[in-house]
């Protein structure tokens, strides 16, 4: 069974930093691209970042470019999101989501339960 | 990247059909056959319901179907059931490993 478990969320002051983790199990993590997607309270989903299976390809949404860094450790079956210079508008539940299992198709398929990040003074 | 446009809410009685639209541009919905749909119950993670415009993952009831015409994709729920009451989001690939999500639609079963 595919499982994705996020951790590392919490309360942080504006301008602060936080590192999120996502532990993967139930599939061969090293062969899948991964994403971070966030959802502000009461709002819709927003794609944040993508990383390929080998970490050779990385993309960010314009809203987080230059402040967030996605990374992964295939030996540890883990995905990370380093978030710096946090702003009030970064307050959201952050989900890690596995990318499409088939090459030539593009969609997040399995999602974790999310971790809440609150940016407030 | 701007969010795809969805109606805020749709409703229907049990057994009826409802359709949710998802309008984008030629840079996302219109440019790729990679539209997916997600169901989200309150406090839960999104669940994949449709991918590649009209394909259903294993385990998703065939009451759920997807289509696309030009820059607009649609999700139809036939034979509406109480457990279908949830928020639904469309998602489109927009090139360069970027995804754009819809604004979300609340489906109410009357």
Coordinates of C-alpha atoms in Angstrom, one line a residue:
Chain A
X1 CA 0.0 0.0 0.0
X2 CA 1.4 3.4 -1.0
X3 CA 1.9 5.6 2.1
X4 CA 3.2 9.2 2.3
X5 CA 3.6 10.7 5.7
X6 CA 4.4 14.4 6.1
X7 CA 6.0 16.0 9.2
X8 CA 7.8 19.1 10.3
X9 CA 4.9 21.6 10.2
X10 CA 4.2 24.1 13.0
X11 CA 4.1 27.7 14.0
X12 CA 6.8 30.0 12.7
X13 CA 7.2 33.8 12.7
X14 CA 7.3 35.7 9.4
X15 CA 10.8 35.6 8.0
X16 CA 11.5 32.3 9.6
X17 CA 12.4 28.9 8.3
X18 CA 11.0 25.4 8.4
X19 CA 11.9 22.1 6.9
X20 CA 9.2 19.7 5.9
X21 CA 9.7 15.9 5.4
X22 CA 7.7 13.3 3.7
X23 CA 8.4 9.6 4.4
X24 CA 7.4 7.3 1.6
X25 CA 6.6 3.5 1.7
X26 CA 4.8 0.9 -0.2
X27 CA 6.4 1.7 -3.6
X28 CA 9.9 2.1 -5.1
X29 CA 10.5 5.7 -4.1
X30 CA 13.6 6.1 -6.2
X31 CA 11.7 5.6 -9.5
X32 CA 9.1 8.2 -9.0
X33 CA 9.0 12.0 -9.4
X34 CA 7.4 13.8 -6.5
X35 CA 5.6 17.1 -5.8
X36 CA 4.7 19.4 -3.0
X37 CA 1.2 20.9 -3.1
X38 CA -0.3 23.3 -0.5
X39 CA -3.8 24.4 0.5
X40 CA -4.4 27.6 2.5
X41 CA -7.1 27.4 5.1
X42 CA -10.5 27.3 3.3
X43 CA -8.8 27.7 -0.1
X44 CA -8.0 25.6 -3.1
X45 CA -5.0 23.5 -4.0
X46 CA -1.8 25.2 -5.2
X47 CA 1.2 23.3 -6.8
X48 CA 4.4 24.3 -5.1
X49 CA 7.3 22.2 -6.5
X50 CA 8.4 19.2 -8.5
X51 CA 11.5 17.0 -8.3
X52 CA 12.4 14.2 -10.7
X53 CA 13.3 10.7 -9.5
X54 CA 17.1 11.4 -9.7
X55 CA 16.8 15.1 -8.5
X56 CA 18.1 16.2 -11.9
X57 CA 15.0 18.2 -12.7
X58 CA 13.4 20.6 -10.3
X59 CA 10.7 23.3 -10.7
X60 CA 9.0 25.8 -8.4
X61 CA 5.9 27.9 -8.5
X62 CA 6.6 31.5 -9.0
X63 CA 5.2 32.2 -5.5
X64 CA 7.9 30.3 -3.8
X65 CA 10.9 30.5 -6.2
X66 CA 14.0 31.7 -4.5
X67 CA 12.7 30.9 -1.0
X68 CA 11.8 27.2 -1.0
X69 CA 14.1 24.3 -1.9
X70 CA 12.9 20.8 -2.7
X71 CA 15.2 17.8 -2.3
X72 CA 15.0 14.1 -1.7
X73 CA 17.1 11.2 -0.3
X74 CA 16.3 8.0 -2.2
X75 CA 18.3 5.9 0.2
X76 CA 16.0 7.1 3.0
X77 CA 12.8 7.1 0.9
X78 CA 12.3 10.7 1.9
X79 CA 11.2 14.0 0.3
X80 CA 12.0 17.4 1.8
X81 CA 10.9 21.0 1.5
X82 CA 13.2 23.7 3.0
X83 CA 11.1 26.8 3.4
X84 CA 13.0 30.1 4.1
X85 CA 11.8 33.7 4.4
X86 CA 8.3 32.6 5.2
X87 CA 5.4 34.9 4.7
X88 CA 1.9 35.0 6.1
X89 CA 0.6 33.8 2.8
X90 CA 2.6 30.6 3.1
X91 CA 0.2 29.5 5.8
X92 CA -1.3 26.2 4.5
X93 CA -1.5 22.5 4.8
X94 CA 1.4 21.1 2.8
X95 CA 0.9 17.8 1.0
X96 CA 3.5 15.6 -0.7
X97 CA 2.1 13.9 -3.7
X98 CA 3.6 11.1 -5.9
X99 CA 3.8 11.9 -9.6
X100 CA 2.2 9.8 -12.3
X101 CA 3.4 6.2 -12.4
X102 CA 3.5 6.0 -16.2
X103 CA 5.9 7.9 -18.4
X104 CA 4.3 10.2 -20.9
X105 CA 1.5 11.2 -18.5
X106 CA 1.4 13.9 -15.9
X107 CA -0.7 13.9 -12.7
X108 CA -0.2 13.5 -9.0
X109 CA -1.7 10.2 -8.0
X110 CA -1.2 9.4 -4.3
X111 CA -1.2 12.1 -1.6
X112 CA -0.1 12.2 2.0
X113 CA -2.4 13.5 4.8
X114 CA -0.6 16.8 5.0
X115 CA 1.2 18.9 7.6
X116 CA 0.1 22.4 8.7
X117 CA 2.4 25.3 8.5
X118 CA 1.3 28.5 10.2
X119 CA 3.2 31.7 9.7
X120 CA 2.3 34.3 12.3
X121 CA 3.8 36.6 14.8
Chain B
X1 CA 0.3 30.5 -13.6
X2 CA -3.4 31.4 -13.0
X3 CA -5.8 28.9 -11.4
X4 CA -8.2 27.1 -13.6
X5 CA -11.8 28.3 -13.3
X6 CA -14.5 26.1 -11.8
X7 CA -18.0 26.9 -10.5
X8 CA -18.1 27.5 -6.8
X9 CA -20.8 24.9 -6.2
X10 CA -23.1 22.4 -7.9
X11 CA -25.9 20.4 -6.4
X12 CA -28.2 17.5 -7.3
X13 CA -30.5 15.0 -5.8
X14 CA -29.5 11.3 -5.3
X15 CA -29.6 9.5 -8.6
X16 CA -29.2 12.7 -10.7
X17 CA -26.2 13.7 -12.7
X18 CA -24.0 16.8 -12.1
X19 CA -21.3 18.2 -14.3
X20 CA -18.4 20.4 -13.1
X21 CA -16.6 22.5 -15.7
X22 CA -12.9 23.5 -15.5
X23 CA -11.8 26.3 -17.8
X24 CA -8.2 27.1 -18.6
X25 CA -6.2 28.3 -21.5
X26 CA -4.3 26.9 -24.5
X27 CA -1.2 26.8 -22.3
X28 CA -2.7 24.3 -19.9
X29 CA -6.1 22.5 -20.4
X30 CA -6.2 23.2 -24.2
X31 CA -2.6 22.4 -24.8
X32 CA -2.4 18.9 -23.2
X33 CA -4.5 15.9 -22.6
X34 CA -3.3 15.7 -19.1
X35 CA -6.3 16.9 -17.0
X36 CA -6.9 15.1 -13.7
X37 CA -9.7 15.4 -11.1
X38 CA -9.5 15.0 -7.4
X39 CA -12.2 14.5 -4.7
X40 CA -11.5 16.0 -1.2
X41 CA -13.7 15.4 1.8
X42 CA -13.3 17.8 4.7
X43 CA -10.1 17.4 6.6
X44 CA -8.9 14.7 4.2
X45 CA -6.3 14.4 1.5
X46 CA -7.3 14.7 -2.2
X47 CA -8.1 11.5 -3.9
X48 CA -7.5 10.9 -7.6
X49 CA -10.7 10.3 -9.5
X50 CA -9.8 10.9 -13.2
X51 CA -6.5 11.2 -15.1
X52 CA -5.5 11.9 -18.7
X53 CA -8.9 13.7 -19.2
X54 CA -11.1 10.6 -19.1
X55 CA -9.3 7.6 -17.5
X56 CA -10.4 6.2 -14.2
X57 CA -8.0 4.7 -11.7
X58 CA -8.7 1.2 -10.3
X59 CA -11.4 1.4 -7.7
X60 CA -13.1 4.6 -8.8
X61 CA -16.7 3.9 -9.7
X62 CA -17.7 4.3 -13.3
X63 CA -20.2 6.9 -12.2
X64 CA -17.4 9.3 -12.6
X65 CA -16.4 10.3 -16.1
X66 CA -14.3 13.0 -17.7
X67 CA -14.1 14.8 -21.0
X68 CA -12.5 17.9 -22.6
X69 CA -13.3 20.3 -25.4
X70 CA -10.9 23.0 -26.3
X71 CA -9.8 24.9 -23.1
X72 CA -12.6 23.4 -20.9
X73 CA -12.6 20.0 -19.2
X74 CA -15.6 18.5 -17.4
X75 CA -16.2 16.0 -14.7
X76 CA -19.6 14.3 -14.7
X77 CA -21.0 12.3 -11.7
X78 CA -23.9 10.1 -12.7
X79 CA -26.2 8.5 -10.3
X80 CA -25.2 10.9 -7.5
X81 CA -24.8 9.3 -4.1
X82 CA -24.6 10.8 -0.6
X83 CA -20.9 9.9 -0.3
X84 CA -20.1 12.0 -3.4
X85 CA -20.7 15.2 -1.4
X86 CA -17.2 16.7 -1.3
X87 CA -15.0 19.3 -2.9
X88 CA -13.7 18.6 -6.4
X89 CA -10.6 20.0 -8.0
X90 CA -9.4 19.8 -11.6
X91 CA -5.7 19.9 -12.4
X92 CA -3.8 20.4 -15.7
X93 CA -0.3 19.9 -16.7
X94 CA 1.1 23.2 -18.0
X95 CA 4.4 22.1 -19.4
X96 CA 7.9 22.0 -17.8
X97 CA 6.6 19.8 -15.0
X98 CA 4.3 22.5 -13.7
X99 CA 0.7 21.8 -12.6
X100 CA -2.2 24.2 -12.4
X101 CA -5.2 23.4 -10.2
X102 CA -8.7 24.6 -10.4
X103 CA -10.5 26.9 -8.0
X104 CA -12.5 24.0 -6.6
X105 CA -16.2 23.1 -6.7
X106 CA -18.4 22.0 -3.7
X107 CA -20.8 19.3 -4.7
X108 CA -23.9 19.1 -2.5
X109 CA -26.2 16.1 -2.5
X110 CA -29.7 17.5 -1.7

